[in-house]
Amino acid sequence: MSRIHILDPLVADQIAAGEVVERPASVVKELVENSLDAMATHIDVQIEDGGRQLIAVQDDGLGMDGEDLVLSVRRHATSKIEVLEDLTRSMTLGFRGEALAAISAVSRTHLFSRLRDQAYGFHLVVDGGQIGELVPTPMAEGTLIRVEELFFNVPARLKALKSAHAELGAIQQLLQHYAIGYADVAITLRDGEKILWHTLGNGQVPDVILQLFGSEIADSLLPVQYEQEGLIIQGFVCPAIKNRGTRQGQSLYINRRWVNNWVLRNAIEEAFRPHLPDRRYPYFWLFITVDGSEVDPNAHPTKSEVRLDHERFIAGKLYHAVQASLAANSPSEPLSVASVSIEKPAQLYVSWQDSESSMPSWNWSPDTGPGAVPVLHDEYKALIPLAQWQAKYIIAQGPLGLYLIDQHAAHERVYYEQFRRQGQEILVAQPLLIPYTYTCLPGEWAKWREYRDMFFEMGFDITEVGGTTLMVRAIPQGLMNSSSDSGGIIRTVLESLTDGEHHHDHPIFWTQETRYALAACKAAIKAYRVLTIDEMQALLDMMATVDDPRGCPHGRPTTLHLTLEEVDRRFGRKG
């Protein structure tokens, strides 16, 4: 008797589902791509319990008759290709004919569809891969697919899902790529009955970016345009000063297909490199159009990656197109070199003023009273600033050699120790004169919903005002002197909860010390803030008063020290 046998179709379908259906966002991806391929102009996506209980996608596309509806849930049944050569010519998002079969194998799926100009539609139920009876039903033109109780028959996969907020965040991040890539399609996302966002479908990419990322990003868009040798590159980037601690503000499309391509993405980020702080990422939404025969979309189970002919050539053109846009629209950062001032101000702090200027004003206040902090490190007190390099580092000299000081890390250390001395006072809510609205990115919204109680504990007063927009009415007292607006403060906290530079593990384990560190990071001056020589000197003086000036609260060094002996050695001198 043979030990090898043909798998039962239900088992085979569940195995196939393991590749196609990784999580609720995978289901949304396949269903939305089907709607786009059906030439829908309106797509409505409804999610319940992060997609565990319900994923419903409704469109006004071409629809299907009863015969096609039954075939659509069978493996390898598709209307998009017929012969092998069609793979090289296919411009549709889907083509394998396995998505609906895989989805319905691990869920209870209801499919409704009606052809355009047909009097009625059809309803089909597939329960864990078991196809039910086809029933005529009255409905609007188009297709509605309801995926209920995802992974009900695969307990291990169900347990592996993240929280409802995290799964919803993944769905939001996914849908934003399609909303931007198909700006001519109106897409609505609902969490239960609440509309999180809705795009207009007017074909204007900037309008979609405005809806998803807010006016701060939309108002700073720079166009990118290149066309030559059968290659078209177009879209938008933001100036380097608009950056994030994650890559959530990036979308790359090849022939309107959203893809992940490390080579092309690195080329884009490299164009920003001279102006971008370390571990910060630019915003971009770029569309590449090439001959379809140069693209192989069948290179990945979820079609998120493609093989591309002449990839290095395209990467080079992409780099130069982005670089040209930045050069034409963004002024270069000035290098501040000034003469040394004899007078040394003793304290420096930042205050935000509501004015036309986007930069904070600096005020000086001598700290010479009875409560003045004593000098603890004569080495820093003796430093004399020479210049500011790349608007990020202070070059200073002292009796022990040459010093390179990270202005943000140094100021962060000063604020951190100041906040520690003030204690709980910095977490007292301070009402804003004018409340501030902030539109969350998809991942940020999920984190906000999951950890909003923590924001109130930290001294924020924030309310939801519709969609993914927050109204900030009060911020912690310790951040009132921050060099950034309230929206920037919210962004920093949310980034720290996702994949930002200053991640502190699960927030429920945060200590008071880490809250002080987060507040100090937001309040401190940032890279690319041009300083006067007096401001540099004041910062050095304050470094002499802190307990440990060697590193910021997050562990990054504040100072690099080069002795005269080291310089002589490197130049081959003996003294």
XYZ file of C-alpha atoms in Angstrom:
575
model
C 0.000 0.000 0.000
C 1.395 3.393 -0.977
C 2.301 5.769 1.821
C 1.859 8.789 -0.460
C -1.682 9.987 -1.095
C -3.534 13.007 -2.429
C -4.601 15.385 0.327
C -8.257 15.955 1.047
C -9.302 19.251 -0.631
C -10.259 20.821 2.722
C -6.824 20.029 4.149
C -5.127 21.357 1.026
C -7.154 24.559 1.223
C -6.166 25.129 4.862
C -2.504 24.581 4.012
C -2.807 27.101 1.167
C -4.502 29.516 3.543
C -1.381 29.465 5.687
C 0.510 31.229 2.897
C -2.185 33.666 1.809
C -4.005 34.418 5.085
C -1.473 35.332 7.765
C -3.675 37.750 9.721
C -6.809 39.902 9.217
C -4.828 42.457 7.189
C -4.022 39.684 4.683
C -7.740 39.094 4.154
C -8.381 42.796 3.655
C -5.537 42.982 1.135
C -6.935 40.183 -1.037
C -10.525 41.418 -0.920
C -9.652 45.059 -1.650
C -7.417 44.000 -4.558
C -10.337 41.999 -5.977
C -12.536 45.091 -5.700
C -9.963 47.258 -7.474
C -9.561 44.675 -10.233
C -13.358 44.725 -10.632
C -13.086 48.464 -11.456
C -14.894 49.596 -8.311
C -15.174 53.337 -7.692
C -16.320 52.986 -4.065
C -14.998 50.457 -1.529
C -16.278 50.194 2.037
C -14.265 48.182 4.578
C -15.767 47.345 7.977
C -13.802 45.719 10.792
C -14.985 44.298 14.122
C -12.703 43.096 16.919
C -9.607 43.761 14.830
C -10.953 41.443 12.094
C -11.505 38.407 14.308
C -15.282 38.645 14.296
C -15.879 40.431 10.994
C -14.145 41.708 7.894
C -16.655 43.079 5.401
C -15.627 44.560 2.049
C -18.312 46.006 -0.231
C -17.759 47.561 -3.659
C -19.678 48.852 -6.663
C -17.547 46.934 -9.170
C -18.515 44.667 -12.056
C -19.983 41.955 -9.859
C -20.462 38.250 -10.654
C -23.323 36.013 -11.741
C -24.213 32.875 -9.807
C -21.974 30.551 -11.795
C -18.906 32.774 -11.338
C -19.679 33.246 -7.657
C -19.458 29.499 -7.052
C -16.284 29.185 -9.132
C -14.637 32.113 -7.304
C -14.268 30.104 -4.083
C -12.569 27.166 -5.787
C -8.780 27.000 -5.888
C -7.008 28.218 -9.012
C -10.182 29.659 -10.522
C -9.583 33.121 -11.988
C -10.812 35.438 -14.724
C -7.500 37.291 -15.018
C -5.156 34.877 -16.795
C -5.578 31.849 -19.042
C -2.123 30.887 -20.343
C 1.420 31.163 -18.958
C 2.262 34.169 -21.120
C -0.520 36.157 -19.428
C 1.613 36.339 -16.275
C 4.074 38.641 -18.045
C 1.285 40.859 -19.365
C -1.070 40.922 -16.397
C -1.736 44.400 -15.000
C -4.273 43.205 -12.418
C -3.445 43.032 -8.711
C -4.623 39.445 -8.365
C -4.247 36.564 -10.795
C -3.671 33.269 -8.961
C -7.292 32.464 -8.169
C -6.624 31.151 -4.651
C -7.460 34.032 -2.308
C -11.193 33.422 -1.797
C -10.666 29.674 -1.503
C -7.974 30.204 1.141
C -10.003 32.784 3.077
C -13.217 30.739 3.091
C -11.288 27.644 4.247
C -10.480 29.289 7.604
C -13.613 31.333 8.214
C -17.361 31.497 7.774
C -17.667 33.523 4.597
C -20.775 35.085 3.056
C -20.491 36.208 -0.559
C -23.046 38.485 -2.216
C -22.686 39.663 -5.802
C -24.789 41.220 -8.545
C -23.797 41.957 -12.110
C -24.382 45.440 -13.397
C -27.780 45.807 -15.088
C -28.941 42.469 -13.619
C -32.231 42.462 -11.718
C -30.953 40.578 -8.673
C -27.821 39.116 -7.159
C -26.757 35.872 -5.503
C -25.760 34.829 -1.993
C -23.333 32.007 -1.243
C -22.135 30.730 2.142
C -18.827 28.891 2.561
C -18.337 27.507 6.082
C -14.766 26.382 6.731
C -14.334 25.389 3.083
C -17.740 23.695 2.791
C -19.655 25.359 -0.058
C -23.336 25.902 0.618
C -26.320 26.488 -1.629
C -26.479 29.412 -4.061
C -29.498 31.622 -3.299
C -30.866 34.573 -5.358
C -31.090 37.767 -3.311
C -31.962 41.455 -3.840
C -28.936 43.722 -3.461
C -27.090 46.692 -4.930
C -24.812 46.219 -7.936
C -21.324 45.055 -7.042
C -19.974 42.611 -4.475
C -20.106 42.250 -0.694
C -17.930 39.699 1.077
C -18.323 39.146 4.818
C -15.593 37.100 6.492
C -16.794 36.064 9.939
C -14.987 34.233 12.766
C -11.602 34.160 11.082
C -9.491 31.112 12.091
C -12.420 29.578 14.006
C -11.227 26.147 12.832
C -7.494 26.843 13.299
C -7.136 27.611 17.049
C -3.352 27.975 16.938
C -3.582 30.692 14.293
C -6.323 32.455 16.242
C -4.238 32.515 19.425
C -1.260 33.897 17.499
C -3.133 37.055 16.517
C -2.189 40.271 18.279
C -4.587 42.535 20.153
C -7.617 43.943 18.357
C -5.988 47.395 18.348
C -2.773 46.044 16.822
C -4.618 44.107 14.103
C -6.737 47.166 13.301
C -3.563 49.235 13.067
C -2.093 46.768 10.566
C -5.267 47.017 8.471
C -5.138 50.812 8.562
C -1.497 50.849 7.462
C -2.301 48.488 4.611
C -5.326 50.416 3.384
C -3.496 53.736 3.323
C -1.251 52.316 0.572
C -4.264 51.444 -1.573
C -6.015 54.729 -0.820
C -2.997 56.662 -2.113
C -2.245 54.302 -4.990
C -5.861 54.451 -6.147
C -6.785 58.027 -5.401
C -9.555 57.776 -8.001
C -11.387 55.247 -5.792
C -13.311 56.405 -2.720
C -12.298 54.121 0.171
C -13.989 54.104 3.581
C -12.652 52.325 6.664
C -14.951 51.602 9.605
C -14.183 50.229 13.039
C -17.578 48.797 13.851
C -19.944 51.628 12.945
C -17.347 54.365 13.468
C -15.817 55.803 10.289
C -12.067 56.124 10.826
C -11.391 57.781 7.504
C -12.890 58.252 4.060
C -11.178 59.330 0.857
C -12.890 61.383 -1.833
C -11.978 59.340 -4.881
C -11.274 62.473 -6.924
C -7.954 61.201 -8.275
C -5.867 63.761 -6.365
C -3.096 62.106 -4.364
C -2.443 65.252 -2.240
C -6.073 65.177 -1.092
C -5.679 61.585 0.102
C -2.443 62.466 1.903
C -4.243 65.377 3.558
C -6.977 63.030 4.737
C -4.591 60.387 6.082
C -1.601 62.405 7.324
C -3.039 65.847 8.082
C -2.345 69.352 6.800
C 1.177 69.573 8.258
C 2.386 66.880 5.849
C 0.090 67.718 2.935
C 1.165 71.372 2.934
C 4.838 70.435 2.619
C 4.595 68.066 -0.374
C 7.281 68.366 -3.053
C 6.518 66.964 -6.515
C 8.787 64.384 -8.151
C 8.703 63.972 -11.939
C 10.954 62.032 -14.324
C 10.206 60.564 -17.743
C 12.775 59.081 -20.081
C 13.730 55.830 -21.812
C 10.371 54.161 -21.160
C 10.571 54.898 -17.418
C 8.161 57.251 -15.636
C 8.672 58.303 -12.009
C 6.163 60.620 -10.382
C 4.698 61.339 -6.997
C 5.556 63.332 -3.900
C 8.122 63.573 -1.122
C 8.377 65.821 1.924
C 11.432 67.893 2.889
C 13.898 66.091 5.129
C 12.837 68.227 8.082
C 9.548 66.296 7.985
C 10.646 62.863 9.129
C 9.570 60.014 11.382
C 11.009 57.325 13.596
C 9.223 54.669 11.486
C 8.581 54.084 7.777
C 4.808 54.466 8.060
C 4.842 57.496 5.763
C 6.254 55.658 2.741
C 4.564 54.041 -0.252
C 6.190 52.767 -3.429
C 4.224 51.568 -6.465
C 5.262 49.767 -9.635
C 2.580 49.964 -12.331
C 0.111 50.954 -9.563
C 0.954 47.857 -7.533
C 2.093 48.697 -3.989
C 5.342 46.805 -3.375
C 8.166 46.391 -0.886
C 11.502 46.719 -2.666
C 14.578 47.261 -0.514
C 16.808 48.311 -3.391
C 14.455 51.040 -4.598
C 13.566 52.182 -1.089
C 17.216 52.468 -0.113
C 17.860 54.553 -3.231
C 15.123 56.961 -2.175
C 16.338 57.199 1.415
C 19.901 57.695 0.215
C 18.775 60.855 -1.604
C 17.682 62.218 1.793
C 20.780 60.999 3.647
C 22.791 64.275 3.868
C 19.824 66.070 5.471
C 18.262 63.313 7.590
C 19.112 62.543 11.240
C 20.170 59.006 12.096
C 17.351 56.517 12.553
C 14.824 58.905 11.056
C 12.935 58.156 7.852
C 11.493 60.399 5.122
C 7.970 60.658 3.794
C 7.467 59.639 0.172
C 4.740 58.363 -2.139
C 6.234 57.470 -5.503
C 4.828 55.778 -8.609
C 7.054 53.947 -11.080
C 5.690 53.013 -14.488
C 7.576 50.552 -16.688
C 6.699 48.081 -19.409
C 4.682 45.231 -17.886
C 6.999 42.649 -19.412
C 9.806 43.931 -17.145
C 7.890 43.092 -13.954
C 7.302 39.642 -12.464
C 4.534 39.939 -9.839
C 4.592 36.204 -9.118
C 7.699 36.352 -6.922
C 6.059 36.281 -3.475
C 3.095 34.393 -1.933
C 1.320 37.644 -1.053
C 2.523 39.516 -4.176
C 4.016 42.237 -1.956
C 7.392 41.842 -3.662
C 8.110 41.761 -7.387
C 11.085 40.916 -9.560
C 12.120 43.821 -11.699
C 14.328 43.898 -14.769
C 17.006 46.623 -14.735
C 16.404 47.176 -11.015
C 19.713 48.954 -10.414
C 19.144 51.264 -13.362
C 15.702 52.224 -12.050
C 17.125 52.707 -8.541
C 19.675 55.163 -9.913
C 17.046 57.165 -11.770
C 14.849 57.143 -8.677
C 17.702 58.487 -6.556
C 18.391 61.367 -8.958
C 14.691 62.219 -9.361
C 14.194 62.529 -5.598
C 17.476 64.365 -5.164
C 16.486 66.871 -7.871
C 13.139 67.521 -6.179
C 14.778 68.123 -2.799
C 17.432 70.402 -4.317
C 14.864 72.452 -6.210
C 12.514 72.936 -3.282
C 14.498 72.615 -0.041
C 17.114 75.106 1.116
C 20.285 73.545 2.463
C 20.922 73.692 6.193
C 23.292 76.550 7.070
C 26.537 75.981 8.955
C 26.827 78.278 11.953
C 30.389 79.503 12.625
C 30.720 82.536 14.839
C 33.289 84.325 16.951
C 33.501 83.444 20.618
C 31.581 85.686 22.968
C 33.290 86.768 26.205
C 30.033 86.922 28.129
C 28.662 83.530 29.092
C 24.919 83.271 29.797
C 24.287 80.850 32.611
C 21.008 79.181 31.609
C 19.159 78.493 28.432
C 15.619 77.307 27.850
C 13.106 77.195 25.022
C 9.628 78.702 24.960
C 7.074 78.104 22.245
C 5.329 81.225 20.997
C 2.281 81.261 18.736
C 3.660 83.301 15.887
C 4.321 83.105 12.170
C 7.799 81.747 12.820
C 8.124 77.981 12.946
C 11.204 78.175 15.172
C 11.161 78.579 18.937
C 12.437 81.714 20.583
C 15.384 81.445 22.990
C 15.415 83.350 26.234
C 18.293 83.868 28.653
C 18.062 83.905 32.407
C 21.125 83.934 34.698
C 20.935 81.166 37.259
C 22.887 82.810 40.055
C 20.406 82.756 42.938
C 20.456 80.671 46.090
C 18.894 77.706 44.254
C 21.498 77.657 41.479
C 22.773 74.191 40.569
C 26.468 73.834 41.466
C 29.163 73.034 38.927
C 29.999 69.319 39.127
C 32.291 68.905 36.120
C 35.046 71.469 35.647
C 35.995 69.771 32.376
C 32.749 70.972 30.745
C 32.829 74.356 32.484
C 36.178 75.063 30.818
C 34.937 74.288 27.284
C 34.820 77.072 24.681
C 32.592 76.530 21.609
C 34.292 77.047 18.251
C 31.524 76.258 15.760
C 28.424 74.238 15.039
C 28.886 71.420 12.527
C 26.046 70.325 10.223
C 23.596 72.043 12.585
C 23.806 68.958 14.824
C 27.115 69.021 16.687
C 29.005 71.589 18.741
C 32.767 71.708 18.202
C 34.480 72.907 21.376
C 37.998 73.104 22.770
C 39.244 72.764 26.332
C 42.422 72.140 28.344
C 42.097 68.396 27.730
C 41.592 68.502 23.965
C 38.888 68.810 21.310
C 35.230 67.904 21.941
C 32.339 67.060 19.611
C 28.996 67.361 21.406
C 25.596 66.155 20.195
C 23.385 69.170 20.910
C 20.147 67.177 21.211
C 21.587 64.450 23.455
C 23.327 67.022 25.654
C 20.243 69.201 26.097
C 18.163 66.060 26.659
C 20.430 65.084 29.581
C 20.054 68.570 31.083
C 16.261 68.483 30.868
C 16.122 64.921 32.196
C 17.948 65.809 35.393
C 15.917 68.986 35.743
C 12.684 66.971 35.471
C 13.946 64.433 37.989
C 14.518 67.254 40.464
C 11.059 68.681 39.824
C 9.494 65.243 40.251
C 5.757 64.767 39.825
C 5.257 68.466 39.036
C 6.206 67.915 35.384
C 3.277 65.504 34.912
C 0.623 68.012 36.034
C -1.744 68.823 33.150
C -1.250 72.353 31.808
C -4.183 73.582 29.659
C -3.280 75.006 26.250
C -4.466 78.488 25.350
C -5.545 77.186 21.953
C -6.351 73.440 21.680
C -4.426 71.620 18.972
C -5.689 68.926 16.571
C -3.483 66.044 15.463
C -4.324 63.431 12.799
C -2.902 60.028 13.731
C -1.241 57.710 11.285
C -2.745 54.204 11.173
C -0.240 52.634 13.566
C -0.433 55.658 15.836
C -4.220 55.446 16.069
C -4.065 51.822 17.164
C -1.500 52.681 19.839
C -3.555 55.655 21.001
C -6.627 53.469 21.480
C -4.592 50.860 23.316
C -2.698 53.207 25.654
C -4.859 56.302 25.958
C -5.185 55.839 29.734
C -1.406 56.243 29.984
C -1.644 59.633 28.256
C -4.002 60.893 30.943
C -1.689 59.565 33.645
C 1.185 61.519 32.069
C -0.782 64.786 32.190
C -2.348 64.961 28.716
C -5.968 65.959 28.127
C -6.917 64.511 24.731
C -10.299 63.788 23.148
C -11.282 62.062 19.910
C -13.047 64.461 17.557
C -13.791 62.260 14.556
C -11.979 59.788 12.346
C -8.398 59.450 13.565
C -8.107 63.077 14.699
C -7.306 63.990 18.304
C -7.928 67.276 20.087
C -5.106 68.106 22.507
C -6.394 70.408 25.267
C -3.586 70.058 27.827
C -0.052 68.663 27.969
C 2.268 67.850 30.883
C 3.664 70.932 32.573
C 7.198 69.717 31.950
C 6.644 70.003 28.188
C 5.275 73.543 28.152
C 8.749 74.867 27.265
C 9.144 72.349 24.460
C 10.628 73.523 21.182
C 7.850 71.808 19.279
C 4.096 72.155 18.902
C 1.669 69.951 20.787
C 1.128 67.746 17.722
C 4.854 67.048 17.624
C 4.754 66.042 21.291
C 1.906 63.600 20.635
C 3.794 62.205 17.644
C 6.915 61.577 19.738
C 4.999 59.694 22.420
C 3.164 57.580 19.840
C 6.387 56.826 17.980
C 7.970 55.665 21.225
C 5.133 53.131 21.520
C 5.677 51.705 18.031
C 9.120 51.514 16.479
C 10.697 54.805 17.400
C 14.219 55.659 18.495
C 13.310 55.756 22.181
C 11.248 52.608 22.628
C 10.895 51.579 26.269
C 9.342 48.107 26.081
C 5.709 47.676 27.032
C 4.348 50.955 28.444
C 2.569 49.225 31.295
C 6.014 48.652 32.806
C 7.143 52.243 32.333
C 8.659 53.790 35.414
C 8.629 57.430 36.368
C 12.243 57.676 35.194
C 11.355 56.697 31.632
C 8.553 59.236 31.587
C 11.036 61.918 32.559
C 13.301 60.672 29.738
C 10.496 60.895 27.207
C 9.582 64.394 28.348
C 13.248 65.448 28.153
C 13.575 64.075 24.613
C 10.606 66.137 23.451
C 11.638 69.320 25.253
C 15.274 69.341 24.112
C 16.536 71.180 21.034
C 16.690 69.030 17.932
C 19.238 68.269 15.266
C 19.284 70.874 12.473
C 18.495 73.688 14.931
C 21.104 76.355 14.166
C 22.601 77.751 17.413
C 24.414 80.981 18.094
C 27.768 80.852 19.850
C 26.113 82.148 23.039
C 23.540 79.347 22.967
C 26.295 76.783 22.492
C 28.229 78.196 25.423
C 25.172 78.176 27.652
C 24.507 74.534 26.813
C 28.109 73.608 27.668
C 27.816 75.470 30.973
C 24.665 73.525 31.833
C 26.429 70.247 31.009
C 28.863 71.059 33.789
C 25.996 71.018 36.323
C 24.418 67.621 35.594
C 25.247 64.446 37.489
C 26.292 62.448 34.422
C 26.988 64.487 31.251
C 28.392 61.531 29.309
C 25.129 60.191 27.871
C 21.495 61.016 27.203
C 18.764 59.209 29.212
C 18.381 56.646 26.425
C 22.032 55.594 26.467
C 23.446 57.511 23.497
C 26.721 59.351 24.131
C 26.620 63.128 24.350
C 30.332 63.790 23.793
C 33.260 62.549 21.725
C 36.653 63.571 23.121
C 39.875 63.806 21.108
C 43.051 64.548 23.049
C 45.980 66.529 21.666
C 48.155 63.415 21.928
C 45.683 61.494 19.753
C 45.658 64.263 17.140
C 49.463 64.403 17.125
C 49.649 60.637 16.737
C 47.287 60.626 13.781
C 49.275 63.365 12.076
C 52.532 61.513 12.752
C 53.875 64.192 15.080
C 55.889 63.458 18.210
C 54.784 66.513 20.177
